[in-house]
JSON list of C-alpha atoms in Angstrom, two decimals:
[
{"chain": "A", "resi": 241, "resn": "GLY", "atom": "CA", "xyz": [-3.72, -9.09, -16.15]},
{"chain": "A", "resi": 242, "resn": "GLU", "atom": "CA", "xyz": [-4.30, -7.66, -12.72]},
{"chain": "A", "resi": 243, "resn": "ASP", "atom": "CA", "xyz": [-5.80, -4.20, -12.60]},
{"chain": "A", "resi": 244, "resn": "VAL", "atom": "CA", "xyz": [-7.67, -2.12, -10.04]},
{"chain": "A", "resi": 245, "resn": "GLU", "atom": "CA", "xyz": [-9.59, 1.00, -11.03]},
{"chain": "A", "resi": 246, "resn": "GLN", "atom": "CA", "xyz": [-11.11, 3.81, -9.00]},
{"chain": "A", "resi": 247, "resn": "SER", "atom": "CA", "xyz": [-12.65, 7.17, -9.79]},
{"chain": "A", "resi": 248, "resn": "LEU", "atom": "CA", "xyz": [-10.24, 9.99, -8.99]},
{"chain": "A", "resi": 249, "resn": "PHE", "atom": "CA", "xyz": [-12.33, 12.47, -7.03]},
{"chain": "A", "resi": 250, "resn": "LEU", "atom": "CA", "xyz": [-15.35, 12.60, -4.73]},
{"chain": "A", "resi": 251, "resn": "SER", "atom": "CA", "xyz": [-16.72, 15.65, -2.97]},
{"chain": "A", "resi": 252, "resn": "VAL", "atom": "CA", "xyz": [-19.33, 15.46, -0.21]},
{"chain": "A", "resi": 253, "resn": "ARG", "atom": "CA", "xyz": [-20.83, 17.68, 2.49]},
{"chain": "A", "resi": 254, "resn": "GLU", "atom": "CA", "xyz": [-20.00, 17.09, 6.13]},
{"chain": "A", "resi": 255, "resn": "GLY", "atom": "CA", "xyz": [-22.57, 14.74, 7.66]},
{"chain": "A", "resi": 256, "resn": "ASP", "atom": "CA", "xyz": [-23.46, 13.06, 4.35]},
{"chain": "A", "resi": 257, "resn": "SER", "atom": "CA", "xyz": [-22.47, 9.51, 3.46]},
{"chain": "A", "resi": 258, "resn": "SER", "atom": "CA", "xyz": [-19.56, 8.95, 1.07]},
{"chain": "A", "resi": 259, "resn": "VAL", "atom": "CA", "xyz": [-19.38, 5.98, -1.25]},
{"chain": "A", "resi": 260, "resn": "ILE", "atom": "CA", "xyz": [-16.05, 5.21, -2.90]},
{"chain": "A", "resi": 261, "resn": "ASN", "atom": "CA", "xyz": [-16.08, 2.60, -5.64]},
{"chain": "A", "resi": 262, "resn": "CYS", "atom": "CA", "xyz": [-13.45, 0.23, -6.98]},
{"chain": "A", "resi": 263, "resn": "THR", "atom": "CA", "xyz": [-13.39, -2.42, -9.69]},
{"chain": "A", "resi": 264, "resn": "TYR", "atom": "CA", "xyz": [-10.80, -5.14, -10.13]},
{"chain": "A", "resi": 265, "resn": "THR", "atom": "CA", "xyz": [-10.06, -7.71, -12.78]},
{"chain": "A", "resi": 266, "resn": "ASP", "atom": "CA", "xyz": [-8.37, -10.58, -10.94]},
{"chain": "A", "resi": 267, "resn": "SER", "atom": "CA", "xyz": [-10.95, -13.29, -10.24]},
{"chain": "A", "resi": 268, "resn": "SER", "atom": "CA", "xyz": [-8.38, -14.97, -7.97]},
{"chain": "A", "resi": 269, "resn": "SER", "atom": "CA", "xyz": [-8.40, -12.06, -5.52]},
{"chain": "A", "resi": 270, "resn": "THR", "atom": "CA", "xyz": [-8.65, -13.36, -1.99]},
{"chain": "A", "resi": 271, "resn": "TYR", "atom": "CA", "xyz": [-8.36, -10.23, 0.13]},
{"chain": "A", "resi": 272, "resn": "LEU", "atom": "CA", "xyz": [-9.56, -6.75, -0.75]},
{"chain": "A", "resi": 273, "resn": "TYR", "atom": "CA", "xyz": [-8.44, -3.72, 1.22]},
{"chain": "A", "resi": 274, "resn": "TRP", "atom": "CA", "xyz": [-9.13, -0.07, 1.79]},
{"chain": "A", "resi": 275, "resn": "TYR", "atom": "CA", "xyz": [-6.23, 2.18, 2.77]},
{"chain": "A", "resi": 276, "resn": "LYS", "atom": "CA", "xyz": [-6.35, 5.87, 3.69]},
{"chain": "A", "resi": 277, "resn": "GLN", "atom": "CA", "xyz": [-3.56, 8.32, 2.92]},
{"chain": "A", "resi": 278, "resn": "GLU", "atom": "CA", "xyz": [-3.58, 11.77, 4.48]},
{"chain": "A", "resi": 279, "resn": "PRO", "atom": "CA", "xyz": [-1.33, 14.48, 3.03]},
{"chain": "A", "resi": 280, "resn": "GLY", "atom": "CA", "xyz": [2.34, 13.73, 3.67]},
{"chain": "A", "resi": 281, "resn": "ALA", "atom": "CA", "xyz": [1.54, 10.52, 5.52]},
{"chain": "A", "resi": 282, "resn": "GLY", "atom": "CA", "xyz": [1.81, 6.80, 4.85]},
{"chain": "A", "resi": 283, "resn": "LEU", "atom": "CA", "xyz": [-0.91, 4.31, 4.02]},
{"chain": "A", "resi": 284, "resn": "GLN", "atom": "CA", "xyz": [-3.23, 3.53, 6.90]},
{"chain": "A", "resi": 285, "resn": "LEU", "atom": "CA", "xyz": [-5.09, 0.23, 6.71]},
{"chain": "A", "resi": 286, "resn": "LEU", "atom": "CA", "xyz": [-8.76, 1.02, 7.26]},
{"chain": "A", "resi": 287, "resn": "THR", "atom": "CA", "xyz": [-10.44, -2.30, 6.69]},
{"chain": "A", "resi": 288, "resn": "TYR", "atom": "CA", "xyz": [-10.36, -5.40, 4.53]},
{"chain": "A", "resi": 289, "resn": "ILE", "atom": "CA", "xyz": [-12.72, -8.11, 3.39]},
{"chain": "A", "resi": 290, "resn": "PHE", "atom": "CA", "xyz": [-12.23, -11.73, 2.39]},
{"chain": "A", "resi": 291, "resn": "SER", "atom": "CA", "xyz": [-13.53, -12.67, -1.02]},
{"chain": "A", "resi": 292, "resn": "ASN", "atom": "CA", "xyz": [-15.99, -15.14, 0.50]},
{"chain": "A", "resi": 293, "resn": "MET", "atom": "CA", "xyz": [-17.80, -12.30, 2.28]},
{"chain": "A", "resi": 294, "resn": "ASP", "atom": "CA", "xyz": [-20.15, -9.79, 0.74]},
{"chain": "A", "resi": 295, "resn": "MET", "atom": "CA", "xyz": [-20.29, -7.20, 3.50]},
{"chain": "A", "resi": 296, "resn": "LYS", "atom": "CA", "xyz": [-18.25, -6.03, 6.44]},
{"chain": "A", "resi": 297, "resn": "GLN", "atom": "CA", "xyz": [-19.15, -3.23, 8.85]},
{"chain": "A", "resi": 298, "resn": "ASP", "atom": "CA", "xyz": [-16.75, -1.50, 11.20]},
{"chain": "A", "resi": 299, "resn": "GLN", "atom": "CA", "xyz": [-18.20, 1.52, 13.01]},
{"chain": "A", "resi": 300, "resn": "ARG", "atom": "CA", "xyz": [-18.78, 4.21, 10.35]},
{"chain": "A", "resi": 301, "resn": "LEU", "atom": "CA", "xyz": [-17.27, 2.09, 7.57]},
{"chain": "A", "resi": 302, "resn": "THR", "atom": "CA", "xyz": [-19.18, -0.43, 5.47]},
{"chain": "A", "resi": 303, "resn": "VAL", "atom": "CA", "xyz": [-17.48, -2.49, 2.79]},
{"chain": "A", "resi": 304, "resn": "LEU", "atom": "CA", "xyz": [-19.59, -4.14, 0.12]},
{"chain": "A", "resi": 305, "resn": "LEU", "atom": "CA", "xyz": [-18.21, -6.75, -2.25]},
{"chain": "A", "resi": 306, "resn": "ASN", "atom": "CA", "xyz": [-19.93, -7.93, -5.42]},
{"chain": "A", "resi": 307, "resn": "LYS", "atom": "CA", "xyz": [-17.69, -10.77, -6.48]},
{"chain": "A", "resi": 308, "resn": "LYS", "atom": "CA", "xyz": [-19.65, -11.49, -9.65]},
{"chain": "A", "resi": 309, "resn": "ASP", "atom": "CA", "xyz": [-19.13, -7.95, -10.94]},
{"chain": "A", "resi": 310, "resn": "LYS", "atom": "CA", "xyz": [-15.71, -7.61, -9.28]},
{"chain": "A", "resi": 311, "resn": "HIS", "atom": "CA", "xyz": [-16.89, -4.44, -7.59]},
{"chain": "A", "resi": 312, "resn": "LEU", "atom": "CA", "xyz": [-15.88, -3.21, -4.14]},
{"chain": "A", "resi": 313, "resn": "SER", "atom": "CA", "xyz": [-17.21, -0.16, -2.35]},
{"chain": "A", "resi": 314, "resn": "LEU", "atom": "CA", "xyz": [-16.45, 1.72, 0.84]},
{"chain": "A", "resi": 315, "resn": "ARG", "atom": "CA", "xyz": [-19.24, 3.65, 2.50]},
{"chain": "A", "resi": 316, "resn": "ILE", "atom": "CA", "xyz": [-18.35, 6.20, 5.16]},
{"chain": "A", "resi": 317, "resn": "ALA", "atom": "CA", "xyz": [-21.37, 7.23, 7.22]},
{"chain": "A", "resi": 318, "resn": "ASP", "atom": "CA", "xyz": [-21.62, 10.73, 8.69]},
{"chain": "A", "resi": 319, "resn": "THR", "atom": "CA", "xyz": [-18.53, 11.92, 6.82]},
{"chain": "A", "resi": 320, "resn": "GLN", "atom": "CA", "xyz": [-16.37, 14.39, 8.74]},
{"chain": "A", "resi": 321, "resn": "THR", "atom": "CA", "xyz": [-13.78, 16.93, 7.55]},
{"chain": "A", "resi": 322, "resn": "GLY", "atom": "CA", "xyz": [-11.14, 14.66, 9.10]},
{"chain": "A", "resi": 323, "resn": "ASP", "atom": "CA", "xyz": [-12.10, 12.00, 6.57]},
{"chain": "A", "resi": 324, "resn": "SER", "atom": "CA", "xyz": [-10.65, 14.15, 3.77]},
{"chain": "A", "resi": 325, "resn": "ALA", "atom": "CA", "xyz": [-7.84, 12.05, 2.30]},
{"chain": "A", "resi": 326, "resn": "ILE", "atom": "CA", "xyz": [-6.99, 9.76, -0.60]},
{"chain": "A", "resi": 327, "resn": "TYR", "atom": "CA", "xyz": [-8.56, 6.30, -0.34]},
{"chain": "A", "resi": 328, "resn": "PHE", "atom": "CA", "xyz": [-6.88, 3.37, -2.04]},
{"chain": "A", "resi": 329, "resn": "CYS", "atom": "CA", "xyz": [-8.48, 0.09, -2.94]},
{"chain": "A", "resi": 330, "resn": "ALA", "atom": "CA", "xyz": [-6.08, -2.88, -3.14]},
{"chain": "A", "resi": 331, "resn": "GLU", "atom": "CA", "xyz": [-6.29, -6.62, -3.71]},
{"chain": "A", "resi": 332, "resn": "THR", "atom": "CA", "xyz": [-4.11, -9.65, -3.29]},
{"chain": "A", "resi": 333, "resn": "ARG", "atom": "CA", "xyz": [-4.39, -13.29, -4.28]},
{"chain": "A", "resi": 334, "resn": "ASN", "atom": "CA", "xyz": [-2.95, -14.76, -1.12]},
{"chain": "A", "resi": 335, "resn": "GLN", "atom": "CA", "xyz": [-1.68, -14.10, 2.37]},
{"chain": "A", "resi": 336, "resn": "GLY", "atom": "CA", "xyz": [1.81, -12.72, 2.09]},
{"chain": "A", "resi": 337, "resn": "GLY", "atom": "CA", "xyz": [1.29, -11.81, -1.55]},
{"chain": "A", "resi": 338, "resn": "LYS", "atom": "CA", "xyz": [1.83, -8.48, -3.28]},
{"chain": "A", "resi": 339, "resn": "LEU", "atom": "CA", "xyz": [-0.89, -5.85, -3.15]},
{"chain": "A", "resi": 340, "resn": "ILE", "atom": "CA", "xyz": [-2.22, -4.41, -6.40]},
{"chain": "A", "resi": 341, "resn": "PHE", "atom": "CA", "xyz": [-3.46, -0.86, -5.83]},
{"chain": "A", "resi": 342, "resn": "GLY", "atom": "CA", "xyz": [-5.95, 1.36, -7.54]},
{"chain": "A", "resi": 343, "resn": "GLN", "atom": "CA", "xyz": [-4.94, 4.91, -8.34]},
{"chain": "A", "resi": 344, "resn": "GLY", "atom": "CA", "xyz": [-6.73, 6.32, -5.30]},
{"chain": "A", "resi": 345, "resn": "THR", "atom": "CA", "xyz": [-9.87, 8.42, -4.84]},
{"chain": "A", "resi": 346, "resn": "GLU", "atom": "CA", "xyz": [-9.40, 11.87, -3.37]},
{"chain": "A", "resi": 347, "resn": "LEU", "atom": "CA", "xyz": [-12.27, 12.53, -0.96]},
{"chain": "A", "resi": 348, "resn": "SER", "atom": "CA", "xyz": [-12.98, 16.17, -0.21]},
{"chain": "A", "resi": 349, "resn": "VAL", "atom": "CA", "xyz": [-15.38, 16.90, 2.66]},
{"chain": "A", "resi": 350, "resn": "LYS", "atom": "CA", "xyz": [-16.87, 20.37, 2.70]},
{"chain": "A", "resi": 351, "resn": "PRO", "atom": "CA", "xyz": [-18.23, 21.89, 5.92]},
{"chain": "B", "resi": 1141, "resn": "GLU", "atom": "CA", "xyz": [0.30, 0.36, 19.05]},
{"chain": "B", "resi": 1142, "resn": "PRO", "atom": "CA", "xyz": [3.22, -1.17, 17.11]},
{"chain": "B", "resi": 1143, "resn": "GLU", "atom": "CA", "xyz": [4.03, 0.50, 13.82]},
{"chain": "B", "resi": 1144, "resn": "VAL", "atom": "CA", "xyz": [6.39, 0.26, 10.89]},
{"chain": "B", "resi": 1145, "resn": "THR", "atom": "CA", "xyz": [9.05, 2.97, 10.92]},
{"chain": "B", "resi": 1146, "resn": "GLN", "atom": "CA", "xyz": [11.22, 4.22, 8.06]},
{"chain": "B", "resi": 1147, "resn": "THR", "atom": "CA", "xyz": [14.33, 6.37, 7.85]},
{"chain": "B", "resi": 1148, "resn": "PRO", "atom": "CA", "xyz": [15.15, 8.84, 6.50]},
{"chain": "B", "resi": 1149, "resn": "SER", "atom": "CA", "xyz": [11.88, 10.61, 5.77]},
{"chain": "B", "resi": 1150, "resn": "HIS", "atom": "CA", "xyz": [13.49, 12.41, 2.84]},
{"chain": "B", "resi": 1151, "resn": "GLN", "atom": "CA", "xyz": [16.67, 11.53, 0.94]},
{"chain": "B", "resi": 1152, "resn": "VAL", "atom": "CA", "xyz": [18.20, 13.66, -1.78]},
{"chain": "B", "resi": 1153, "resn": "THR", "atom": "CA", "xyz": [20.91, 12.06, -3.89]},
{"chain": "B", "resi": 1154, "resn": "GLN", "atom": "CA", "xyz": [22.72, 12.63, -7.14]},
{"chain": "B", "resi": 1155, "resn": "MET", "atom": "CA", "xyz": [22.21, 10.40, -10.16]},
{"chain": "B", "resi": 1156, "resn": "GLY", "atom": "CA", "xyz": [24.55, 7.42, -10.07]},
{"chain": "B", "resi": 1157, "resn": "GLN", "atom": "CA", "xyz": [24.90, 7.37, -6.29]},
{"chain": "B", "resi": 1158, "resn": "GLU", "atom": "CA", "xyz": [23.93, 4.45, -4.09]},
{"chain": "B", "resi": 1159, "resn": "VAL", "atom": "CA", "xyz": [21.16, 4.87, -1.53]},
{"chain": "B", "resi": 1160, "resn": "ILE", "atom": "CA", "xyz": [19.98, 2.67, 1.29]},
{"chain": "B", "resi": 1161, "resn": "LEU", "atom": "CA", "xyz": [16.47, 3.08, 2.61]},
{"chain": "B", "resi": 1162, "resn": "ARG", "atom": "CA", "xyz": [15.81, 1.65, 6.04]},
{"chain": "B", "resi": 1163, "resn": "CYS", "atom": "CA", "xyz": [12.75, 0.14, 7.62]},
{"chain": "B", "resi": 1164, "resn": "VAL", "atom": "CA", "xyz": [11.96, -1.38, 10.99]},
{"chain": "B", "resi": 1165, "resn": "PRO", "atom": "CA", "xyz": [8.94, -3.69, 10.53]},
{"chain": "B", "resi": 1166, "resn": "ILE", "atom": "CA", "xyz": [6.55, -4.58, 13.33]},
{"chain": "B", "resi": 1167, "resn": "SER", "atom": "CA", "xyz": [8.48, -6.89, 15.61]},
{"chain": "B", "resi": 1168, "resn": "ASN", "atom": "CA", "xyz": [6.54, -10.15, 15.35]},
{"chain": "B", "resi": 1169, "resn": "HIS", "atom": "CA", "xyz": [5.87, -9.85, 11.60]},
{"chain": "B", "resi": 1170, "resn": "LEU", "atom": "CA", "xyz": [7.54, -12.24, 9.21]},
{"chain": "B", "resi": 1171, "resn": "TYR", "atom": "CA", "xyz": [6.65, -10.93, 5.74]},
{"chain": "B", "resi": 1172, "resn": "PHE", "atom": "CA", "xyz": [8.28, -7.71, 4.52]},
{"chain": "B", "resi": 1173, "resn": "TYR", "atom": "CA", "xyz": [7.63, -5.62, 1.45]},
{"chain": "B", "resi": 1174, "resn": "TRP", "atom": "CA", "xyz": [8.78, -2.58, -0.47]},
{"chain": "B", "resi": 1175, "resn": "TYR", "atom": "CA", "xyz": [6.45, -0.51, -2.63]},
{"chain": "B", "resi": 1176, "resn": "ARG", "atom": "CA", "xyz": [6.96, 2.78, -4.39]},
{"chain": "B", "resi": 1177, "resn": "GLN", "atom": "CA", "xyz": [4.71, 5.62, -5.51]},
{"chain": "B", "resi": 1178, "resn": "ILE", "atom": "CA", "xyz": [5.90, 7.95, -8.21]},
{"chain": "B", "resi": 1179, "resn": "LEU", "atom": "CA", "xyz": [4.20, 11.33, -7.86]},
{"chain": "B", "resi": 1180, "resn": "GLY", "atom": "CA", "xyz": [0.70, 11.21, -9.29]},
{"chain": "B", "resi": 1181, "resn": "GLN", "atom": "CA", "xyz": [0.85, 7.48, -10.04]},
{"chain": "B", "resi": 1182, "resn": "LYS", "atom": "CA", "xyz": [-0.33, 4.25, -8.42]},
{"chain": "B", "resi": 1183, "resn": "VAL", "atom": "CA", "xyz": [1.44, 2.56, -5.53]},
{"chain": "B", "resi": 1184, "resn": "GLU", "atom": "CA", "xyz": [3.52, -0.20, -7.17]},
{"chain": "B", "resi": 1185, "resn": "PHE", "atom": "CA", "xyz": [4.84, -3.40, -5.65]},
{"chain": "B", "resi": 1186, "resn": "LEU", "atom": "CA", "xyz": [8.61, -3.86, -5.77]},
{"chain": "B", "resi": 1187, "resn": "VAL", "atom": "CA", "xyz": [9.52, -6.91, -3.72]},
{"chain": "B", "resi": 1188, "resn": "SER", "atom": "CA", "xyz": [8.41, -9.22, -0.93]},
{"chain": "B", "resi": 1189, "resn": "PHE", "atom": "CA", "xyz": [10.72, -11.01, 1.51]},
{"chain": "B", "resi": 1190, "resn": "TYR", "atom": "CA", "xyz": [10.10, -13.98, 3.74]},
{"chain": "B", "resi": 1191, "resn": "ASN", "atom": "CA", "xyz": [12.31, -16.42, 5.59]},
{"chain": "B", "resi": 1192, "resn": "ASN", "atom": "CA", "xyz": [15.43, -14.48, 4.59]},
{"chain": "B", "resi": 1193, "resn": "GLU", "atom": "CA", "xyz": [14.82, -14.61, 0.90]},
{"chain": "B", "resi": 1194, "resn": "ILE", "atom": "CA", "xyz": [12.92, -12.80, -1.81]},
{"chain": "B", "resi": 1195, "resn": "SER", "atom": "CA", "xyz": [9.55, -14.47, -2.33]},
{"chain": "B", "resi": 1196, "resn": "GLU", "atom": "CA", "xyz": [8.36, -12.31, -5.21]},
{"chain": "B", "resi": 1197, "resn": "LYS", "atom": "CA", "xyz": [9.62, -9.31, -7.18]},
{"chain": "B", "resi": 1198, "resn": "SER", "atom": "CA", "xyz": [8.23, -7.08, -9.88]},
{"chain": "B", "resi": 1199, "resn": "GLU", "atom": "CA", "xyz": [9.72, -6.11, -13.23]},
{"chain": "B", "resi": 1200, "resn": "ILE", "atom": "CA", "xyz": [10.77, -2.81, -11.65]},
{"chain": "B", "resi": 1201, "resn": "PHE", "atom": "CA", "xyz": [13.03, -4.64, -9.19]},
{"chain": "B", "resi": 1202, "resn": "ASP", "atom": "CA", "xyz": [16.00, -5.14, -11.51]},
{"chain": "B", "resi": 1203, "resn": "ASP", "atom": "CA", "xyz": [19.67, -5.72, -10.75]},
{"chain": "B", "resi": 1204, "resn": "GLN", "atom": "CA", "xyz": [20.04, -2.17, -9.44]},
{"chain": "B", "resi": 1205, "resn": "PHE", "atom": "CA", "xyz": [17.84, -3.05, -6.46]},
{"chain": "B", "resi": 1206, "resn": "SER", "atom": "CA", "xyz": [18.56, -5.33, -3.54]},
{"chain": "B", "resi": 1207, "resn": "VAL", "atom": "CA", "xyz": [17.01, -6.02, -0.15]},
{"chain": "B", "resi": 1208, "resn": "GLU", "atom": "CA", "xyz": [18.51, -7.25, 3.06]},
{"chain": "B", "resi": 1209, "resn": "ARG", "atom": "CA", "xyz": [17.54, -8.07, 6.60]},
{"chain": "B", "resi": 1210, "resn": "PRO", "atom": "CA", "xyz": [20.90, -7.44, 8.23]},
{"chain": "B", "resi": 1211, "resn": "ASP", "atom": "CA", "xyz": [19.74, -8.15, 11.77]},
{"chain": "B", "resi": 1212, "resn": "GLY", "atom": "CA", "xyz": [16.60, -9.10, 13.64]},
{"chain": "B", "resi": 1213, "resn": "SER", "atom": "CA", "xyz": [14.91, -5.74, 13.28]},
{"chain": "B", "resi": 1214, "resn": "ASN", "atom": "CA", "xyz": [15.95, -3.83, 10.14]},
{"chain": "B", "resi": 1215, "resn": "PHE", "atom": "CA", "xyz": [14.88, -4.37, 6.55]},
{"chain": "B", "resi": 1216, "resn": "THR", "atom": "CA", "xyz": [16.70, -2.34, 3.90]},
{"chain": "B", "resi": 1217, "resn": "LEU", "atom": "CA", "xyz": [16.28, -1.46, 0.24]},
{"chain": "B", "resi": 1218, "resn": "LYS", "atom": "CA", "xyz": [19.45, -0.57, -1.66]},
{"chain": "B", "resi": 1219, "resn": "ILE", "atom": "CA", "xyz": [19.52, 1.13, -5.04]},
{"chain": "B", "resi": 1220, "resn": "ARG", "atom": "CA", "xyz": [23.01, 0.73, -6.44]},
{"chain": "B", "resi": 1221, "resn": "SER", "atom": "CA", "xyz": [23.16, 3.50, -9.01]},
{"chain": "B", "resi": 1222, "resn": "THR", "atom": "CA", "xyz": [20.19, 5.83, -8.82]},
{"chain": "B", "resi": 1223, "resn": "LYS", "atom": "CA", "xyz": [18.47, 7.21, -11.89]},
{"chain": "B", "resi": 1224, "resn": "LEU", "atom": "CA", "xyz": [16.22, 10.25, -12.18]},
{"chain": "B", "resi": 1225, "resn": "GLU", "atom": "CA", "xyz": [13.21, 7.96, -12.64]},
{"chain": "B", "resi": 1226, "resn": "ASP", "atom": "CA", "xyz": [13.88, 6.36, -9.23]},
{"chain": "B", "resi": 1227, "resn": "SER", "atom": "CA", "xyz": [12.53, 9.55, -7.63]},
{"chain": "B", "resi": 1228, "resn": "ALA", "atom": "CA", "xyz": [9.45, 8.43, -5.72]},
{"chain": "B", "resi": 1229, "resn": "MET", "atom": "CA", "xyz": [8.02, 7.75, -2.29]},
{"chain": "B", "resi": 1230, "resn": "TYR", "atom": "CA", "xyz": [9.19, 4.36, -1.07]},
{"chain": "B", "resi": 1231, "resn": "PHE", "atom": "CA", "xyz": [6.99, 2.50, 1.40]},
{"chain": "B", "resi": 1232, "resn": "CYS", "atom": "CA", "xyz": [7.96, -0.44, 3.54]},
{"chain": "B", "resi": 1233, "resn": "ALA", "atom": "CA", "xyz": [5.25, -2.79, 4.81]},
{"chain": "B", "resi": 1234, "resn": "SER", "atom": "CA", "xyz": [5.06, -5.88, 6.97]},
{"chain": "B", "resi": 1235, "resn": "SER", "atom": "CA", "xyz": [2.52, -8.56, 7.77]},
{"chain": "B", "resi": 1236, "resn": "LEU", "atom": "CA", "xyz": [2.04, -11.33, 10.25]},
{"chain": "B", "resi": 1237, "resn": "ALA", "atom": "CA", "xyz": [2.43, -14.89, 9.02]},
{"chain": "B", "resi": 1238, "resn": "GLY", "atom": "CA", "xyz": [-0.94, -16.38, 8.18]},
{"chain": "B", "resi": 1239, "resn": "ARG", "atom": "CA", "xyz": [-2.71, -13.01, 8.02]},
{"chain": "B", "resi": 1240, "resn": "GLY", "atom": "CA", "xyz": [-3.56, -10.87, 5.02]},
{"chain": "B", "resi": 1241, "resn": "GLU", "atom": "CA", "xyz": [-3.17, -7.37, 6.46]},
{"chain": "B", "resi": 1242, "resn": "GLN", "atom": "CA", "xyz": [-0.11, -5.40, 5.42]},
{"chain": "B", "resi": 1243, "resn": "TYR", "atom": "CA", "xyz": [0.88, -2.45, 7.59]},
{"chain": "B", "resi": 1244, "resn": "PHE", "atom": "CA", "xyz": [2.76, 0.39, 5.96]},
{"chain": "B", "resi": 1245, "resn": "GLY", "atom": "CA", "xyz": [5.41, 2.76, 7.19]},
{"chain": "B", "resi": 1246, "resn": "PRO", "atom": "CA", "xyz": [5.24, 6.54, 6.61]},
{"chain": "B", "resi": 1247, "resn": "GLY", "atom": "CA", "xyz": [7.51, 6.33, 3.56]},
{"chain": "B", "resi": 1248, "resn": "THR", "atom": "CA", "xyz": [10.85, 7.76, 2.45]},
{"chain": "B", "resi": 1249, "resn": "ARG", "atom": "CA", "xyz": [10.72, 10.41, -0.24]},
{"chain": "B", "resi": 1250, "resn": "LEU", "atom": "CA", "xyz": [13.68, 9.83, -2.55]},
{"chain": "B", "resi": 1251, "resn": "THR", "atom": "CA", "xyz": [14.69, 12.70, -4.81]},
{"chain": "B", "resi": 1252, "resn": "VAL", "atom": "CA", "xyz": [17.34, 11.99, -7.44]},
{"chain": "B", "resi": 1253, "resn": "THR", "atom": "CA", "xyz": [18.90, 15.08, -9.01]}
]
């Protein structure tokens, strides 16, 4: 079946890089996403990658996709205290299709 | 920047009562979704809606749930007879036809007592 797994917690120092990892089981995944959720807020779409890509960079964010191992990662360069939030990995098979979410990784950035 | 809005932000209701959660998707989007997140658990898909009909629904979306697009801007989720286990954060999302990105609203926290 479809499943997405993430580690629950990550703690880094301000200025360091953060790497949040995600694994998924659905080999038919077409789009893979990273969402950010700050306390009391909704889900903010950070970035996404098509399954035919292996890397996407957007300012401080770098997404790496290893399709063979079904492994997705989000690297945040120069992590700031404002990056403290829960980060969700999600995948879908097709445009307009349902998103399957991981359980979220809580990123804590210490000054 | 256009955004998805949801009302109310928090709804408290008694078990057995009907609730309607409201969403205004981004105006030129054509796909609409409801998800829920029970405290401490994953965000779960409930239903997707396109061209005035349900395109997909999960096992959670049973006969107690219904969705409607009553006019050109609103998208609603109705729970006919709420149960304690319906307590959760409910998120609405929308996406543009032909694109993969889904944009989420801030959520409605539903508390069933």
